Amino acid sequence: MGLITTKEMFAKALNKDYAVGAFNVNNMEIVQGIVDAAKEEQAPLILQVSAGARKYARPAYLVKLVEAAMEDSGLDIVLHLDHGEDFDICKKCVDDGFTSVMIDGSKHEFEENIALTKKVVEYAHAHGVVVEAELGKLAGIEDNIKVDARSATFTVPEEAAEFVARTGVDSLAVSIGTSHGAYKFKGEPYLDFERLEQIHKLIPDTPLVLHGASTVLPEFVARCNQYGGNIPGAQGVPEDMILEAVKHGVCKVNIDTDLRLAMTAEVRRFLIEHPEEFDPRKYMSPARDAIKAMVQHKIKNVLNGSNRL
Ligand code: G3H
Ligand code: 13P
Ligand code: ZN
């Protein structure tokens, strides 16, 4: 039992019909809910921490929470930095004991992204840590209006091959039409599977990563709205589209928004139904259960059971 890298789990998942879930963590209840689900489903697990999560929980807390989760569950876990924006934060996380870091140089020009990613790879690999990078920019809903404008930000397959060869990165996040958050599409959901296939064909040994992979299940949006929320027009990536992506080299599926919705729906419901309660444990317990149920749902329906440990 301990912190592990993604090396073995991706090698196993590559070219199979399942992927490993990477779930964002921000506090104790989220960590517990996710880990309880992974344990019950015997699924491999990546817990990821964004810069925002690091700031919110304070760096030492999340590392210790994940250590406690491993001790409590007996599971091996990957501790991953999500969207590290510069060398400094990647180095800090490597030094703090993370086993995987993402350097997100996608906002930079190609050559600059390569130089930055290479620098992180050199440092991380020297410390036994694996690196995820990103090429192409995730589409925003505003780009949905013009497909031309959107596809201009998608990952170019030949560039992906050159990028991986020149950086030595361990896995690559690609842009094929997903975006972060609860508002991914205005009209029909669309992912560029042809592009994904081309990328996978050119770099068949590189595990691909799908960011922005929440489905934004209507039931949870409806529950948030029913209990006083205001989340109109939310739409995510249909589950069958994630399953399709998994068939074309996607080994890591990033999920945050669906956890946020599940937790918030439950807190809202509880507080409205029990206006007399003010003990945080009373509403954080069902919220933690909601995280667990959502992660189990993902493992079964989107990650194909993560093929068991
Ligand atoms: O990539 C975005 C993740 O959902 C993390 O979001 O930066 O608000 O923690 P955050
Ligand atoms: P969602 O917003 O779709 O959950 O994506 C999360 C993500 O990509 C984290 O890096
Ligand atoms: Zn992301």
Coordinates of C-alpha atoms and ligand atoms in Angstrom, one line a residue:
M1 CA 0.0 0.0 0.0
G2 CA 1.4 3.4 -0.9
L3 CA 1.7 6.2 -3.5
I4 CA 2.3 4.9 -6.9
T5 CA 2.8 6.4 -10.4
T6 CA 0.5 5.8 -13.4
K7 CA 3.1 3.8 -15.3
E8 CA 1.8 0.3 -14.6
M9 CA -1.9 1.2 -14.6
F10 CA -1.7 3.0 -17.9
A11 CA 0.4 0.2 -19.5
K12 CA -2.5 -2.2 -18.4
A13 CA -5.3 0.1 -19.6
L14 CA -3.7 1.1 -23.0
N15 CA -5.6 -0.5 -25.9
K16 CA -8.2 -2.0 -23.6
D17 CA -11.8 -0.9 -23.3
Y18 CA -11.4 0.7 -19.9
A19 CA -9.8 3.8 -18.4
V20 CA -8.6 5.0 -15.0
G21 CA -10.7 7.7 -13.3
A22 CA -8.9 10.8 -12.1
F23 CA -11.0 12.6 -9.6
N24 CA -10.4 16.1 -8.2
V25 CA -10.1 16.4 -4.4
N26 CA -10.5 19.5 -2.3
N27 CA -11.4 18.3 1.2
M28 CA -11.6 15.3 3.5
E29 CA -15.1 14.3 2.6
I30 CA -14.3 14.3 -1.1
V31 CA -11.2 12.2 -0.6
Q32 CA -13.1 9.7 1.6
G33 CA -16.1 9.4 -0.8
I34 CA -13.8 8.7 -3.8
V35 CA -11.5 6.3 -2.0
D36 CA -14.5 4.3 -0.4
A37 CA -15.9 3.9 -3.9
A38 CA -12.6 2.8 -5.4
K39 CA -12.1 0.3 -2.6
E40 CA -15.6 -1.2 -3.0
E41 CA -15.2 -1.4 -6.8
Q42 CA -11.6 -2.6 -6.6
A43 CA -10.7 0.1 -9.1
P44 CA -7.3 1.7 -9.7
L45 CA -7.4 5.3 -8.6
I46 CA -5.9 8.7 -9.4
L47 CA -6.6 11.6 -7.0
Q48 CA -5.8 14.9 -8.5
V49 CA -5.2 18.3 -6.9
S50 CA -5.5 21.6 -8.8
A51 CA -3.7 24.8 -7.9
G52 CA -7.0 26.0 -6.6
A53 CA -7.5 22.9 -4.4
R54 CA -3.9 23.3 -3.1
K55 CA -4.6 26.9 -2.1
Y56 CA -8.0 26.1 -0.6
A57 CA -6.9 23.1 1.5
R58 CA -3.3 24.3 2.0
P59 CA -0.6 22.0 0.5
A60 CA 0.2 19.9 3.5
Y61 CA -3.4 19.0 4.2
L62 CA -4.2 17.3 1.0
V63 CA -1.0 15.2 1.0
K64 CA -1.7 14.1 4.5
L65 CA -5.4 13.4 3.7
V66 CA -4.3 11.1 0.8
E67 CA -1.8 9.4 3.0
A68 CA -4.5 8.8 5.6
A69 CA -6.8 7.5 2.9
M70 CA -4.2 5.0 1.8
E71 CA -3.7 3.8 5.4
D72 CA -7.4 3.5 6.0
S73 CA -8.2 1.7 2.7
G74 CA -5.1 -0.3 2.1
L75 CA -5.2 1.0 -1.6
D76 CA -2.4 2.1 -3.8
I77 CA -3.2 5.6 -5.0
V78 CA -1.7 8.0 -7.6
L79 CA -1.4 11.6 -6.3
H80 CA -1.4 13.9 -9.3
L81 CA -1.1 17.6 -9.8
D82 CA -3.9 18.8 -12.1
H83 CA -3.1 21.7 -14.5
G84 CA 0.3 22.8 -13.1
E85 CA 0.9 26.1 -15.0
D86 CA 4.6 26.5 -14.5
F87 CA 7.8 24.7 -13.5
D88 CA 7.6 26.0 -10.0
I89 CA 4.3 24.4 -8.9
C90 CA 5.3 21.1 -10.6
K91 CA 8.6 21.1 -8.7
K92 CA 6.9 21.9 -5.4
C93 CA 4.5 19.0 -5.9
V94 CA 7.3 16.6 -6.8
D95 CA 9.2 17.7 -3.7
D96 CA 6.0 17.3 -1.6
G97 CA 5.7 13.6 -2.6
F98 CA 3.3 13.7 -5.6
T99 CA 3.8 10.8 -7.9
S100 CA 2.5 12.4 -11.0
V101 CA 2.3 16.0 -12.2
M102 CA 0.6 17.7 -15.1
I103 CA 2.4 20.6 -16.8
D104 CA -0.2 22.5 -18.7
G105 CA 1.6 24.5 -21.3
S106 CA -1.3 24.6 -23.7
K107 CA -1.7 28.3 -23.5
H108 CA 1.9 28.7 -24.9
E109 CA 3.1 28.4 -28.5
F110 CA 4.2 25.0 -29.6
E111 CA 8.0 25.5 -29.0
E112 CA 7.5 27.2 -25.7
N113 CA 5.2 24.4 -24.5
I114 CA 7.8 21.9 -25.6
A115 CA 10.6 23.7 -23.7
L116 CA 8.5 24.0 -20.5
T117 CA 7.3 20.4 -20.6
K118 CA 10.8 19.1 -21.2
K119 CA 12.1 21.0 -18.2
V120 CA 9.4 19.5 -16.0
V121 CA 10.0 16.0 -17.4
E122 CA 13.7 16.2 -16.6
Y123 CA 13.1 17.2 -13.0
A124 CA 10.2 14.9 -12.4
H125 CA 11.8 11.8 -14.0
A126 CA 14.9 12.4 -12.0
H127 CA 12.7 12.0 -8.9
G128 CA 10.7 9.0 -10.1
V129 CA 7.6 11.1 -10.9
V130 CA 5.6 10.8 -14.2
V131 CA 4.4 13.8 -16.2
E132 CA 1.2 14.6 -18.2
A133 CA 1.3 17.4 -20.6
E134 CA -1.4 19.1 -22.8
L135 CA -1.4 20.0 -26.4
G136 CA -4.3 21.9 -28.0
K137 CA -6.7 24.1 -26.0
L138 CA -9.9 22.8 -24.4
A139 CA -12.9 24.3 -26.2
G140 CA -15.1 26.7 -24.3
I141 CA -18.9 27.0 -24.8
E142 CA -18.4 30.3 -26.6
D143 CA -16.4 28.4 -29.3
N144 CA -19.4 26.2 -29.8
I145 CA -21.0 28.7 -32.1
K146 CA -18.3 28.4 -34.8
V147 CA -17.1 24.9 -35.4
D148 CA -14.2 26.3 -37.4
A149 CA -13.0 28.5 -34.6
R150 CA -13.3 25.5 -32.2
S151 CA -11.4 23.0 -34.3
A152 CA -8.6 25.5 -34.6
T153 CA -7.9 24.8 -31.0
F154 CA -8.0 21.0 -31.3
T155 CA -4.9 18.9 -31.0
V156 CA -3.1 18.5 -34.3
P157 CA -2.1 14.8 -34.6
E158 CA 1.3 15.3 -36.2
E159 CA 2.2 17.9 -33.6
A160 CA 1.2 15.5 -30.9
A161 CA 3.6 12.9 -32.3
E162 CA 6.4 15.5 -32.5
F163 CA 5.6 16.8 -29.0
V164 CA 5.8 13.4 -27.3
A165 CA 9.0 12.5 -29.1
R166 CA 10.7 15.8 -28.2
T167 CA 9.5 16.0 -24.6
G168 CA 9.6 12.4 -23.4
V169 CA 6.3 13.1 -21.6
D170 CA 4.5 10.0 -20.1
S171 CA 0.9 10.9 -21.1
L172 CA -0.8 13.5 -23.2
A173 CA -4.0 15.5 -22.7
V174 CA -5.7 16.1 -26.0
S175 CA -8.3 18.6 -27.1
I176 CA -11.1 17.0 -29.2
G177 CA -14.1 19.0 -28.1
T178 CA -14.5 18.7 -24.3
S179 CA -14.3 21.6 -21.9
H180 CA -14.2 22.1 -18.2
G181 CA -17.3 22.8 -16.1
A182 CA -21.0 22.3 -16.4
Y183 CA -21.6 24.1 -19.7
K184 CA -19.8 22.1 -22.3
F185 CA -22.1 22.4 -25.3
K186 CA -24.9 24.7 -26.4
G187 CA -26.3 22.4 -29.1
E188 CA -25.6 18.8 -29.8
P189 CA -22.6 17.4 -28.0
Y190 CA -19.7 16.8 -30.4
L191 CA -16.3 15.2 -30.0
D192 CA -13.8 14.8 -32.8
F193 CA -13.3 11.0 -32.7
E194 CA -11.6 10.9 -36.1
R195 CA -8.9 13.2 -34.7
L196 CA -8.6 11.1 -31.6
E197 CA -8.1 8.0 -33.7
Q198 CA -5.4 9.8 -35.8
I199 CA -3.6 10.9 -32.7
H200 CA -3.7 7.4 -31.2
K201 CA -2.5 5.8 -34.5
L202 CA 0.6 8.1 -34.5
I203 CA 1.5 7.6 -30.9
P204 CA -0.1 4.2 -30.0
D205 CA 2.2 3.8 -26.9
T206 CA 1.3 7.1 -25.3
P207 CA -1.6 7.0 -22.9
L208 CA -4.1 9.8 -23.8
V209 CA -6.0 11.9 -21.2
L210 CA -9.5 13.3 -21.6
H211 CA -10.1 16.4 -19.5
G212 CA -13.5 17.9 -19.1
A213 CA -15.1 14.5 -19.1
S214 CA -18.0 15.1 -16.8
T215 CA -21.4 14.1 -18.0
V216 CA -23.3 16.7 -16.0
L217 CA -26.1 14.2 -15.2
P218 CA -29.5 15.9 -15.6
E219 CA -30.8 14.3 -12.4
F220 CA -28.2 16.1 -10.3
V221 CA -28.6 19.5 -12.0
A222 CA -32.4 19.1 -11.5
R223 CA -31.9 18.3 -7.8
C224 CA -29.6 21.4 -7.3
N225 CA -32.3 23.5 -9.0
Q226 CA -35.2 21.9 -7.1
Y227 CA -33.5 22.9 -3.8
G228 CA -32.8 26.5 -4.6
G229 CA -29.9 26.3 -7.1
N230 CA -29.8 28.1 -10.3
I231 CA -27.8 26.1 -12.9
P232 CA -29.7 26.5 -16.2
G233 CA -28.6 25.0 -19.5
A234 CA -25.9 22.8 -18.0
Q235 CA -24.7 20.0 -20.4
G236 CA -21.8 17.6 -20.3
V237 CA -20.3 14.8 -22.4
P238 CA -22.7 11.9 -22.8
E239 CA -21.5 8.7 -21.2
D240 CA -21.4 6.7 -24.4
M241 CA -19.0 9.3 -25.9
I242 CA -16.6 8.8 -23.0
L243 CA -16.8 5.0 -23.6
E244 CA -16.0 5.6 -27.3
A245 CA -13.0 7.7 -26.4
V246 CA -11.7 5.0 -24.1
K247 CA -11.5 2.7 -27.1
H248 CA -9.1 5.1 -28.9
G249 CA -6.2 5.4 -26.5
V250 CA -7.8 7.4 -23.6
C251 CA -6.4 5.9 -20.4
K252 CA -7.3 8.7 -18.0
V253 CA -10.7 10.3 -17.6
N254 CA -10.8 13.5 -15.6
I255 CA -13.9 14.1 -13.5
D256 CA -14.5 17.1 -11.2
T257 CA -17.8 18.8 -12.1
D258 CA -19.9 15.7 -11.6
L259 CA -18.6 15.4 -8.1
R260 CA -19.3 19.0 -7.4
L261 CA -22.9 18.6 -8.6
A262 CA -23.5 15.4 -6.6
M263 CA -22.2 17.0 -3.4
T264 CA -24.0 20.3 -3.8
A265 CA -27.3 18.6 -4.7
E266 CA -27.1 16.6 -1.4
V267 CA -26.1 19.5 0.8
R268 CA -28.9 21.6 -0.7
R269 CA -31.5 18.9 -0.3
F270 CA -30.5 18.2 3.3
L271 CA -30.5 21.8 4.4
I272 CA -33.9 22.5 2.8
E273 CA -35.4 19.4 4.2
H274 CA -33.9 19.9 7.7
P275 CA -33.9 23.6 8.4
E276 CA -33.4 23.0 12.1
E277 CA -30.0 21.3 11.6
F278 CA -26.7 23.2 11.8
D279 CA -24.2 20.5 12.6
P280 CA -21.9 20.3 9.5
R281 CA -21.5 16.5 10.1
K282 CA -25.2 16.1 9.4
Y283 CA -25.0 17.5 5.9
M284 CA -21.5 16.5 5.1
S285 CA -22.2 12.8 5.7
P286 CA -24.8 12.5 2.9
A287 CA -22.6 14.7 0.8
R288 CA -19.8 12.2 1.2
D289 CA -22.1 9.3 0.4
A290 CA -23.2 11.2 -2.8
I291 CA -19.5 11.5 -3.8
K292 CA -19.1 7.8 -3.3
A293 CA -22.2 6.9 -5.3
M294 CA -21.2 9.2 -8.1
V295 CA -17.7 7.6 -8.3
Q296 CA -19.2 4.1 -8.3
H297 CA -21.5 5.1 -11.1
K298 CA -18.5 6.4 -13.1
I299 CA -16.4 3.3 -12.5
K300 CA -19.3 1.1 -13.6
N301 CA -20.8 3.1 -16.5
V302 CA -18.0 5.2 -17.9
L303 CA -14.7 3.5 -16.9
N304 CA -15.9 0.0 -17.7
G305 CA -15.3 -1.2 -14.2
S306 CA -11.7 0.1 -14.5
N307 CA -11.0 -3.6 -15.0
R308 CA -10.4 -4.3 -11.3
L309 CA -7.1 -4.1 -9.5
Ligands
G3H1 O1 -9.5 21.5 -14.4 C1 -10.3 22.0 -13.6 C2 -10.7 21.2 -12.4 O2 -12.1 21.0 -12.4 C3 -10.2 21.9 -11.2 O3 -10.9 23.1 -11.0 O4 -9.2 24.9 -10.6 O5 -11.6 25.1 -9.7 O6 -10.0 23.5 -8.7 P1 -10.4 24.2 -9.9
13P2 P1 -14.9 18.4 -15.7 O1 -15.1 19.8 -15.4 O2 -15.6 18.0 -16.9 O3 -15.3 17.5 -14.5 O4 -13.3 18.2 -16.0 C1 -12.4 18.1 -14.9 C2 -11.0 18.2 -15.4 O5 -10.7 18.1 -16.6 C3 -10.0 18.3 -14.4 O6 -8.7 18.5 -14.9
ZN3 ZN -8.7 19.5 -16.8

